[in-house]
Short mmCIF file of C-alpha atoms in Angstrom, two decimals:
data_model
loop_
_atom_site.label_atom_id
_atom_site.label_comp_id
_atom_site.label_asym_id
_atom_site.label_seq_id
_atom_site.Cartn_x
_atom_site.Cartn_y
_atom_site.Cartn_z
CA MET A 88 67.86 63.60 111.98
CA LYS A 89 69.12 62.32 108.80
CA SER A 90 66.25 61.29 106.00
CA GLN A 91 66.13 59.23 103.51
CA ASN A 92 66.04 61.87 100.58
CA VAL A 93 64.92 59.12 97.92
CA THR A 94 62.70 60.20 94.58
CA ASN A 95 59.51 57.91 93.93
CA PRO A 96 60.44 56.69 90.50
CA ILE A 97 56.96 57.07 89.75
CA SER A 98 56.84 60.27 91.03
CA MET A 99 59.69 61.47 88.80
CA ARG A 100 57.98 60.23 86.05
CA LYS A 101 54.78 62.45 86.38
CA PHE A 102 57.03 65.40 86.72
CA LEU A 103 58.93 64.36 83.37
CA LEU A 104 55.84 64.38 82.24
CA LEU A 105 54.86 67.77 83.45
CA VAL A 106 57.82 69.52 81.73
CA LEU A 107 57.27 67.41 79.01
CA PHE A 108 53.90 69.05 78.60
CA VAL A 109 55.00 72.54 79.40
CA PHE A 110 57.79 72.12 76.39
CA THR A 111 54.87 70.94 74.16
CA SER A 112 53.17 73.51 74.76
CA LEU A 113 56.06 76.14 74.06
CA SER A 114 56.38 74.59 70.81
CA ALA A 115 53.05 74.91 69.78
CA ILE A 116 52.48 78.24 70.90
CA ALA A 117 55.52 78.81 68.63
CA GLN A 118 54.00 77.05 66.30
CA ASP A 119 50.97 79.40 66.25
CA SER A 120 53.31 82.41 66.10
CA THR A 121 54.53 81.11 63.21
CA ASN A 122 51.56 80.42 61.48
CA ARG A 123 50.29 83.74 62.38
CA ILE A 124 53.57 85.81 60.84
CA ALA A 125 53.15 83.63 57.21
CA LEU A 126 49.55 84.90 57.28
CA ASP A 127 50.48 88.46 58.38
CA PRO A 128 54.43 89.41 57.97
CA ASP A 129 53.81 92.37 60.65
CA VAL A 130 52.71 90.10 63.15
CA SER A 131 55.31 89.96 65.97
CA LEU A 132 57.00 87.08 66.00
CA GLY A 133 57.35 85.79 69.97
CA LEU A 134 58.12 82.54 70.83
CA SER A 135 59.92 80.92 67.83
CA ALA A 136 62.29 77.71 68.31
CA ASN A 137 65.14 80.63 68.50
CA SER A 138 63.77 81.61 71.43
CA ILE A 139 63.32 78.36 73.02
CA GLY A 140 66.11 76.97 72.01
CA ARG A 141 68.19 79.61 73.80
CA GLY A 142 65.69 79.72 77.01
CA ILE A 143 66.96 76.15 77.19
CA LEU A 144 70.69 76.69 76.67
CA GLY A 145 70.70 79.62 79.62
CA MET A 146 68.76 77.46 81.81
CA LEU A 147 70.65 74.28 80.99
CA PHE A 148 73.79 76.60 82.18
CA LEU A 149 72.37 78.13 85.11
CA MET A 150 71.70 74.54 86.54
CA GLY A 151 74.45 73.49 85.78
CA VAL A 152 76.06 76.20 87.59
CA CYS A 153 74.06 75.85 90.49
CA PHE A 154 75.03 72.03 90.40
CA ALA A 155 78.63 72.64 90.04
CA LEU A 156 78.43 74.56 93.48
CA SER A 157 76.53 72.35 95.41
CA SER A 158 77.86 71.38 98.46
CA ASN A 159 76.74 67.54 97.97
CA ARG A 160 75.56 66.73 94.49
CA LYS A 161 73.62 63.23 95.16
CA LYS A 162 71.26 64.91 97.40
CA ILE A 163 69.66 67.46 95.27
CA ASN A 164 65.68 67.01 94.79
CA TRP A 165 65.32 66.49 91.30
CA ARG A 166 61.65 65.43 92.27
CA LEU A 167 61.49 69.31 93.65
CA VAL A 168 63.82 71.24 90.93
CA LEU A 169 61.52 69.62 87.95
CA THR A 170 58.05 71.05 90.15
CA GLY A 171 59.62 74.58 90.72
CA LEU A 172 60.68 74.70 86.96
CA GLY A 173 57.14 73.22 85.88
CA LEU A 174 55.39 76.40 88.41
CA GLN A 175 57.53 79.13 86.55
CA LEU A 176 56.42 77.84 83.14
CA LEU A 177 53.17 77.37 83.95
CA PHE A 178 52.54 80.80 85.60
CA ALA A 179 54.65 82.41 83.06
CA ILE A 180 52.94 81.21 79.69
CA LEU A 181 49.69 81.96 81.64
CA VAL A 182 50.28 85.57 82.64
CA LEU A 183 52.34 85.96 78.92
CA LYS A 184 50.27 83.85 76.57
CA VAL A 185 46.92 82.88 77.72
CA ASN A 186 44.56 85.82 76.66
CA PHE A 187 41.92 85.69 79.19
CA VAL A 188 44.50 85.22 82.12
CA ALA A 189 47.07 87.94 80.45
CA ALA A 190 43.86 90.57 80.19
CA GLY A 191 42.85 89.47 83.69
CA PHE A 192 46.80 90.10 84.88
CA ASP A 193 47.01 93.50 82.72
CA TYR A 194 43.88 95.33 84.69
CA ILE A 195 45.15 93.67 88.45
CA SER A 196 48.48 95.63 87.17
CA THR A 197 46.43 99.10 85.63
CA LYS A 198 44.40 98.61 88.91
CA VAL A 199 48.35 98.60 91.06
CA VAL A 200 49.73 101.84 89.24
CA GLU A 201 46.53 103.89 89.35
CA PHE A 202 46.50 102.81 93.32
CA LEU A 203 50.12 103.74 93.44
CA ASN A 204 49.39 107.51 92.13
CA ILE A 205 47.23 107.82 94.91
CA ALA A 206 50.33 109.05 96.27
CA GLU A 207 50.56 111.54 94.33
CA GLN A 208 48.21 113.38 95.98
CA GLY A 209 49.61 113.56 99.56
CA ALA A 210 52.95 114.45 97.47
CA LEU A 211 51.38 117.53 95.41
CA PHE A 212 49.91 119.02 99.27
CA VAL A 213 53.68 118.88 100.91
CA PHE A 214 55.38 119.87 97.75
CA GLY A 215 53.25 121.13 95.32
CA LYS A 216 54.65 122.06 91.37
CA LEU A 217 57.78 119.54 92.79
CA VAL A 218 55.75 116.80 91.92
CA ASP A 219 54.16 117.80 88.78
CA PRO A 220 56.64 116.71 85.62
CA SER A 221 54.52 119.38 83.13
CA ALA A 222 55.80 122.26 85.25
CA SER A 223 58.59 124.19 84.36
CA MET A 224 61.08 122.03 86.54
CA GLY A 225 59.96 118.93 84.73
CA TYR A 226 60.39 115.26 86.52
CA ILE A 227 62.13 115.45 89.92
CA PHE A 228 62.82 111.94 91.21
CA ALA A 229 62.89 112.93 95.22
CA PHE A 230 59.47 114.24 94.86
CA LYS A 231 58.49 111.50 92.27
CA VAL A 232 59.20 108.14 93.16
CA LEU A 233 60.59 108.04 97.13
CA PRO A 234 56.88 109.70 98.20
CA THR A 235 55.51 106.60 96.51
CA ILE A 236 57.98 104.26 98.74
CA VAL A 237 56.50 106.13 101.92
CA PHE A 238 53.29 105.64 100.88
CA PHE A 239 53.33 101.81 100.49
CA SER A 240 55.34 101.11 103.12
CA ALA A 241 52.87 102.67 105.53
CA PHE A 242 49.55 100.19 103.42
CA THR A 243 51.32 97.29 103.92
CA SER A 244 51.93 98.08 107.55
CA LEU A 245 48.25 98.62 107.75
CA LEU A 246 47.38 95.27 105.52
CA TYR A 247 49.62 93.36 108.04
CA TYR A 248 48.05 94.78 110.71
CA LEU A 249 44.97 93.90 109.15
CA GLY A 250 45.89 90.37 108.87
CA ILE A 251 45.07 90.53 105.04
CA LEU A 252 48.35 90.01 104.31
CA GLN A 253 49.22 87.14 106.21
CA ILE A 254 45.97 85.12 104.41
CA ILE A 255 47.63 85.62 101.29
CA VAL A 256 51.31 84.46 102.49
CA LYS A 257 50.00 82.13 104.06
CA GLY A 258 48.20 80.92 100.65
CA LEU A 259 50.89 80.94 98.14
CA ALA A 260 53.07 79.53 101.07
CA TRP A 261 50.52 76.55 101.06
CA VAL A 262 50.42 75.95 97.53
CA MET A 263 54.69 76.10 97.26
CA SER A 264 54.57 74.03 100.30
CA LYS A 265 52.32 71.06 98.51
CA THR A 266 53.68 71.21 95.29
CA MET A 267 57.51 71.44 96.38
CA GLN A 268 57.38 69.79 99.81
CA LEU A 269 59.04 71.87 101.54
CA SER A 270 58.99 72.79 105.44
CA GLY A 271 56.52 75.30 106.84
CA ALA A 272 58.96 77.93 107.90
CA GLU A 273 60.67 78.55 104.28
CA SER A 274 57.46 78.07 102.27
CA LEU A 275 56.11 80.82 104.68
CA ALA A 276 59.15 82.67 104.20
CA ALA A 277 59.18 82.29 100.27
CA ALA A 278 55.60 83.67 100.14
CA ALA A 279 56.45 86.81 102.28
CA ASN A 280 59.35 87.58 100.01
CA VAL A 281 57.44 88.19 97.55
CA PHE A 282 55.35 90.95 99.24
CA ILE A 283 57.69 92.21 101.92
CA GLY A 284 62.08 92.65 101.96
CA GLN A 285 64.33 90.76 103.04
CA THR A 286 64.30 92.01 106.58
CA GLU A 287 60.60 91.76 106.98
CA ALA A 288 60.24 88.26 105.66
CA PRO A 289 62.17 86.91 108.45
CA LEU A 290 59.43 88.31 111.09
CA VAL A 291 57.15 86.29 109.87
CA VAL A 292 59.02 82.68 110.68
CA LYS A 293 60.60 84.75 113.80
CA PRO A 294 60.05 81.58 116.15
CA TYR A 295 61.48 79.05 113.34
CA LEU A 296 64.78 80.99 113.01
CA GLU A 297 67.10 79.73 115.89
CA SER A 298 65.64 75.86 114.55
CA MET A 299 66.36 76.02 110.85
CA SER A 300 68.34 73.46 109.35
CA LYS A 301 71.16 75.09 107.36
CA SER A 302 69.21 74.15 103.82
CA GLU A 303 66.14 76.25 105.10
CA MET A 304 68.26 79.34 106.52
CA LEU A 305 70.10 79.21 103.17
CA CYS A 306 66.53 79.12 101.16
CA LEU A 307 65.45 82.63 103.04
CA MET A 308 68.51 83.90 102.37
CA VAL A 309 68.26 83.19 98.48
CA GLY A 310 64.80 84.45 98.86
CA GLY A 311 65.52 87.48 99.81
CA MET A 312 67.81 88.12 97.36
CA ALA A 313 65.82 86.89 94.29
CA THR A 314 62.81 88.97 95.64
CA ILE A 315 61.66 92.90 95.97
CA ALA A 316 59.34 94.26 98.51
CA GLY A 317 56.57 96.02 97.80
CA GLY A 318 57.54 99.58 98.43
CA VAL A 319 60.60 99.40 95.71
CA LEU A 320 58.25 97.60 93.47
CA ALA A 321 56.42 101.09 93.90
CA ALA A 322 59.91 102.79 92.73
CA PHE A 323 60.64 100.93 89.77
CA ILE A 324 57.44 101.40 88.23
CA ALA A 325 57.70 104.71 88.37
CA PHE A 326 61.57 104.79 87.11
CA LEU A 327 60.56 102.44 84.04
CA GLY A 328 57.34 103.84 83.71
CA GLY A 329 58.08 107.71 83.76
CA ASP A 330 55.10 109.90 83.82
CA ASN A 331 53.62 107.31 81.38
CA ILE A 332 50.30 105.39 83.11
CA ALA A 333 50.16 103.12 79.49
CA GLU A 334 53.64 102.20 80.46
CA GLN A 335 53.77 102.19 84.15
CA ALA A 336 50.95 99.33 83.47
CA ILE A 337 53.12 97.30 81.56
CA PHE A 338 56.19 97.45 83.88
CA ALA A 339 54.12 97.02 86.73
CA LYS A 340 52.69 93.75 85.20
CA HIS A 341 56.32 92.69 84.48
CA LEU A 342 57.60 93.76 87.93
CA LEU A 343 54.52 91.57 89.61
CA THR A 344 55.43 88.44 87.53
CA ALA A 345 58.72 88.66 87.88
CA SER A 346 58.60 88.89 91.56
CA ILE A 347 56.27 85.97 91.97
CA MET A 348 58.34 83.35 89.34
CA SER A 349 61.41 84.39 91.59
CA ALA A 350 60.21 82.93 94.81
CA PRO A 351 59.92 78.98 93.19
CA ALA A 352 62.97 79.75 91.38
CA ALA A 353 64.93 80.80 94.51
CA ILE A 354 63.85 77.12 96.05
CA ILE A 355 65.06 75.86 93.22
CA ILE A 356 68.89 77.01 93.48
CA ALA A 357 69.03 77.02 97.20
CA LYS A 358 68.16 73.70 97.33
CA MET A 359 70.39 72.83 94.92
CA LEU A 360 73.26 74.48 96.56
CA TYR A 361 72.63 72.82 99.88
CA PRO A 362 70.15 70.24 99.92
CA GLU A 363 68.12 69.54 102.46
CA THR A 364 69.59 66.20 104.62
CA GLU A 365 67.47 66.87 107.84
CA GLU A 366 64.08 66.16 109.00
CA VAL A 367 62.02 69.52 109.25
CA SER A 368 58.91 70.43 110.05
CA ARG A 369 55.85 71.25 107.90
CA THR A 370 53.87 73.28 110.16
CA LEU A 371 52.54 76.43 108.28
CA ASP A 372 52.01 78.66 111.23
CA ILE A 373 52.60 82.54 111.06
CA SER A 374 54.30 84.81 113.67
CA LYS A 375 51.89 86.71 115.90
CA GLU A 376 54.83 89.99 115.51
CA LYS A 377 52.98 92.87 115.94
CA VAL A 378 52.84 95.80 113.94
CA GLY A 379 51.26 98.74 115.98
CA SER A 380 48.27 98.45 119.16
CA ASN A 381 45.91 99.70 116.71
CA ILE A 382 45.70 100.69 113.23
CA LEU A 383 46.77 104.72 113.55
CA ASP A 384 50.20 103.36 114.98
CA ALA A 385 50.73 100.80 112.38
CA ILE A 386 50.19 103.45 109.91
CA SER A 387 52.34 105.61 111.38
CA ARG A 388 55.00 102.91 111.93
CA GLY A 389 55.05 101.93 108.28
CA THR A 390 55.03 105.82 107.74
CA THR A 391 58.25 106.04 109.22
CA ASP A 392 60.01 102.63 108.72
CA GLY A 393 59.16 103.69 104.54
CA LEU A 394 60.54 107.28 105.12
CA LYS A 395 63.88 105.84 106.75
CA LEU A 396 63.93 103.52 103.38
CA ALA A 397 63.15 106.52 101.15
CA VAL A 398 65.87 108.67 102.39
CA ASN A 399 67.93 105.53 102.27
CA VAL A 400 67.21 105.07 98.46
CA GLY A 401 67.97 108.46 97.91
CA ALA A 402 71.05 108.82 99.68
CA MET A 403 72.30 105.37 98.15
CA LEU A 404 71.61 106.32 94.32
CA LEU A 405 73.11 110.48 95.19
CA VAL A 406 76.63 108.30 96.24
CA PHE A 407 76.39 105.78 93.95
CA THR A 408 75.81 107.72 91.10
CA ALA A 409 78.98 110.28 92.17
CA LEU A 410 80.99 107.55 93.37
CA MET A 411 80.71 106.05 89.35
CA GLY A 412 81.53 109.35 87.95
CA VAL A 413 84.55 109.38 90.10
CA ILE A 414 85.65 105.69 89.07
CA ASN A 415 84.67 106.74 85.43
CA TRP A 416 86.66 110.09 85.04
CA LEU A 417 89.56 107.88 86.83
CA LEU A 418 89.37 105.10 83.62
CA GLY A 419 88.31 107.68 80.71
CA ASP A 420 89.88 111.22 81.27
CA LEU A 421 93.44 109.30 82.67
CA ILE A 422 94.38 105.81 81.93
CA GLY A 423 91.98 105.76 78.83
CA ASP A 424 93.12 108.97 77.48
CA ILE A 425 97.15 108.54 78.26
CA THR A 426 97.49 105.40 77.15
CA GLY A 427 94.81 105.98 73.74
CA LEU A 428 92.30 103.36 74.56
CA ASN A 429 88.88 105.92 74.56
CA GLY A 430 89.78 106.18 70.65
CA LEU A 431 89.78 102.56 69.72
CA ILE A 432 87.25 102.15 72.22
CA ALA A 433 85.04 104.77 70.91
CA SER A 434 85.81 102.83 67.40
CA VAL A 435 85.55 99.54 68.25
CA THR A 436 81.80 99.81 69.57
CA ASP A 437 80.91 102.38 67.01
CA GLY A 438 80.75 105.20 69.30
CA ARG A 439 78.01 103.20 72.11
CA TYR A 440 81.04 103.95 74.23
CA ASP A 441 82.98 107.33 74.23
CA ASP A 442 85.83 106.07 76.40
CA LEU A 443 86.87 103.58 78.57
CA SER A 444 84.45 103.46 81.59
CA MET A 445 83.16 101.05 84.49
CA GLU A 446 79.89 100.72 81.95
CA PHE A 447 82.25 99.54 79.03
CA ILE A 448 84.01 96.77 81.34
CA LEU A 449 80.77 95.70 83.38
CA GLY A 450 79.33 95.49 79.65
CA ASN A 451 81.91 93.36 78.20
CA VAL A 452 82.45 91.36 81.17
CA PHE A 453 78.28 90.52 81.71
CA ALA A 454 77.76 90.25 78.17
CA PRO A 455 77.54 86.39 77.45
CA VAL A 456 75.42 86.34 80.63
CA ALA A 457 72.80 88.52 78.69
CA TRP A 458 73.30 86.46 75.50
CA LEU A 459 72.46 83.24 77.63
CA ILE A 460 69.13 84.78 78.87
CA GLY A 461 68.01 85.29 75.55
CA VAL A 462 69.04 89.06 75.17
CA PRO A 463 69.04 89.84 71.02
CA SER A 464 72.75 90.20 70.55
CA GLU A 465 72.86 94.37 69.57
CA ASP A 466 72.22 94.91 73.22
CA ILE A 467 74.12 92.18 75.23
CA THR A 468 76.76 94.79 76.01
CA THR A 469 74.17 97.09 77.40
CA VAL A 470 72.17 94.63 79.66
CA GLY A 471 75.84 92.92 80.36
CA GLN A 472 76.38 96.75 81.91
CA LEU A 473 72.81 96.51 83.60
CA LEU A 474 73.56 93.30 85.15
CA GLY A 475 77.50 94.17 86.44
CA GLU A 476 75.50 97.38 87.88
CA LYS A 477 72.64 95.42 89.95
CA THR A 478 75.23 93.38 91.21
CA ILE A 479 78.34 95.57 92.36
CA LEU A 480 76.38 98.38 92.73
CA ASN A 481 72.46 97.73 94.06
CA GLU A 482 69.25 97.28 91.34
CA PHE A 483 67.90 101.22 92.60
CA TYR A 484 71.40 102.51 90.19
CA ALA A 485 70.70 99.74 87.36
CA TYR A 486 67.22 100.65 87.28
CA GLY A 487 67.91 104.13 86.84
CA SER A 488 70.77 103.10 83.99
CA LEU A 489 67.44 101.15 82.48
CA SER A 490 65.80 104.04 82.69
CA THR A 491 67.99 106.67 81.15
CA LEU A 492 69.18 104.47 78.55
CA LYS A 493 65.32 103.99 77.41
CA ALA A 494 64.78 107.41 77.45
CA SER A 495 68.12 108.25 74.91
CA GLY A 496 67.40 106.00 72.69
CA VAL A 497 70.14 103.75 73.54
CA ILE A 498 68.07 100.55 74.09
CA THR A 499 65.27 100.22 71.70
CA ASN A 500 64.06 96.38 71.05
CA TYR A 501 61.58 95.72 73.51
CA ARG A 502 62.60 92.08 74.77
CA SER A 503 65.85 93.53 75.84
CA ILE A 504 64.44 96.03 78.00
CA VAL A 505 61.92 93.37 79.26
CA ILE A 506 63.92 90.75 80.13
CA ALA A 507 66.13 93.34 81.93
CA THR A 508 63.80 94.50 83.30
CA TYR A 509 63.29 90.55 85.23
CA ALA A 510 66.46 90.41 85.34
CA LEU A 511 67.35 93.45 87.73
CA CYS A 512 64.15 92.47 89.95
CA GLY A 513 66.07 91.11 92.99
CA PHE A 514 67.86 92.80 96.06
CA ALA A 515 71.25 90.39 94.99
CA ASN A 516 73.72 92.46 95.45
CA PHE A 517 77.00 92.94 97.75
CA ALA A 518 74.82 95.26 100.34
CA SER A 519 72.59 92.56 101.04
CA ILE A 520 75.26 90.14 102.39
CA GLY A 521 75.49 92.36 105.12
CA ILE A 522 71.69 93.76 105.61
CA GLN A 523 71.24 90.20 105.75
CA ILE A 524 73.84 89.30 108.67
CA GLY A 525 72.89 92.09 110.39
CA GLY A 526 69.13 91.84 110.11
CA ILE A 527 68.02 88.40 110.79
CA GLY A 528 71.19 88.18 112.55
CA VAL A 529 69.17 90.04 115.06
CA LEU A 530 66.52 87.73 114.97
CA ALA A 531 68.41 84.71 115.25
CA PRO A 532 72.18 85.53 117.60
CA GLY A 533 72.71 81.59 117.23
CA GLN A 534 72.65 81.94 113.22
CA ARG A 535 75.27 84.89 112.70
CA GLY A 536 77.84 82.12 111.74
CA THR A 537 75.79 79.85 109.13
CA LEU A 538 74.42 83.90 107.92
CA ALA A 539 78.05 85.09 107.11
CA VAL A 540 79.21 81.51 105.78
CA PHE A 541 76.38 81.70 103.29
CA GLY A 542 76.64 85.24 102.54
CA ILE A 543 77.95 84.82 99.29
CA LYS A 544 76.44 81.72 97.98
CA ALA A 545 73.39 83.42 99.02
CA LEU A 546 74.46 86.54 96.85
CA ILE A 547 75.20 83.71 93.39
CA GLY A 548 71.81 81.98 94.20
CA GLY A 549 69.92 85.54 94.39
CA THR A 550 71.21 86.54 91.08
CA VAL A 551 71.01 82.75 89.59
CA ALA A 552 67.71 82.87 90.66
CA ALA A 553 66.54 86.21 88.74
CA LEU A 554 68.32 85.41 85.73
CA LEU A 555 66.75 82.25 85.48
CA THR A 556 63.30 83.63 85.73
CA ALA A 557 64.65 86.30 83.16
CA THR A 558 65.11 83.65 80.59
CA ILE A 559 62.14 81.66 80.70
CA ALA A 560 60.67 84.95 80.48
CA GLY A 561 62.65 85.74 77.56
CA MET A 562 61.49 82.74 75.49
CA LEU A 563 58.21 83.81 75.47
CA ILE A 564 58.39 87.21 74.42
CA GLY A 565 58.56 88.30 71.21
#
């Protein structure tokens, strides 16, 4: 049944005023930063006219891409788009610029890191000195990071069994449903994607999957691509923070912020790419899917699922790293050496790249995108390389590269590192298309055709959503 998707002009004026208020707030913060620099030259500029300008340009470009690829431009609900942008900006300003909120989020991030490090107690018992980075063998990824994934998966399963996770998800879904006028199913799925993965979140709305409209289904898919699961969040914190607890807390804050901000971003992008034209249900009822017959069974199932994920992550990194080495050998030792491109590339890049490689190619292809989202000019090829690795391979490989580049001093600019952290925070890669078709398709066989058709569109949507989040963060980070 078609709906008269007409935006009330009074409501539109209200939301335009909201956006104006947000940008006025940004300008005020920028002026405050400028004043503080005038008093003390050692103070970081933070938000400036340049960062705001770059941010607005990046947002307009990303919105333009979605508008150009929209299936029905006339039906785009601009009220929803403005509301989503307002929510993103408001949350980012609160967490990154309002002192007492930032302090609260810092406290939460510190406690999250402390909690995740409890997993080391189990890992130390099983693996002994292999887990201790101060021992002679140093930091070993398989024994340091992968056990955290198993532990967090078991804990998430426990929270789901106790009903705690459902309460949190329903609360966040209620906020998005009321502010953005979404259907109950897509609100719940978007909220669930913040905490659990792209294959687990659909279970929350399992009874509604078969009857979902095409717009709702794309919203579900883009939400899965644009966010990360709690288990891998723990792995990324360990990736980026290494064995430094303080750094882990910093990156935990940014990863948590990115995952929450990307939920409304995914909705904005999905609704621009495929606007809703049907009547949808506003009911907010979470599926009563059981994760175990009792607490111990729930923990056991979560542990098993976490073990599968950890083995999968380790295997993917092993294979993709080796494959990248083979490709680089073909490009550098054969093509680059024979044609003389290696010397030319080393000269042009001042030694940043030694030869023709996938890193060099991806860095230059994605460099314009890195510039648009606010990355400082000296790091656009490096961050562009990371964006390419995330899309073509996966986010684990990209975060691993970011960790290596950070540790080796190739990328030292804090702004570049943090923007990259936000931009990589999502499952948007080619492998995820198959994961979603297989995972959601099992739950809703009647939607397999829609899932297959929307695969590439969901990948684009998830990528753009993460980039939009990174752009907004880039405006606020000094």
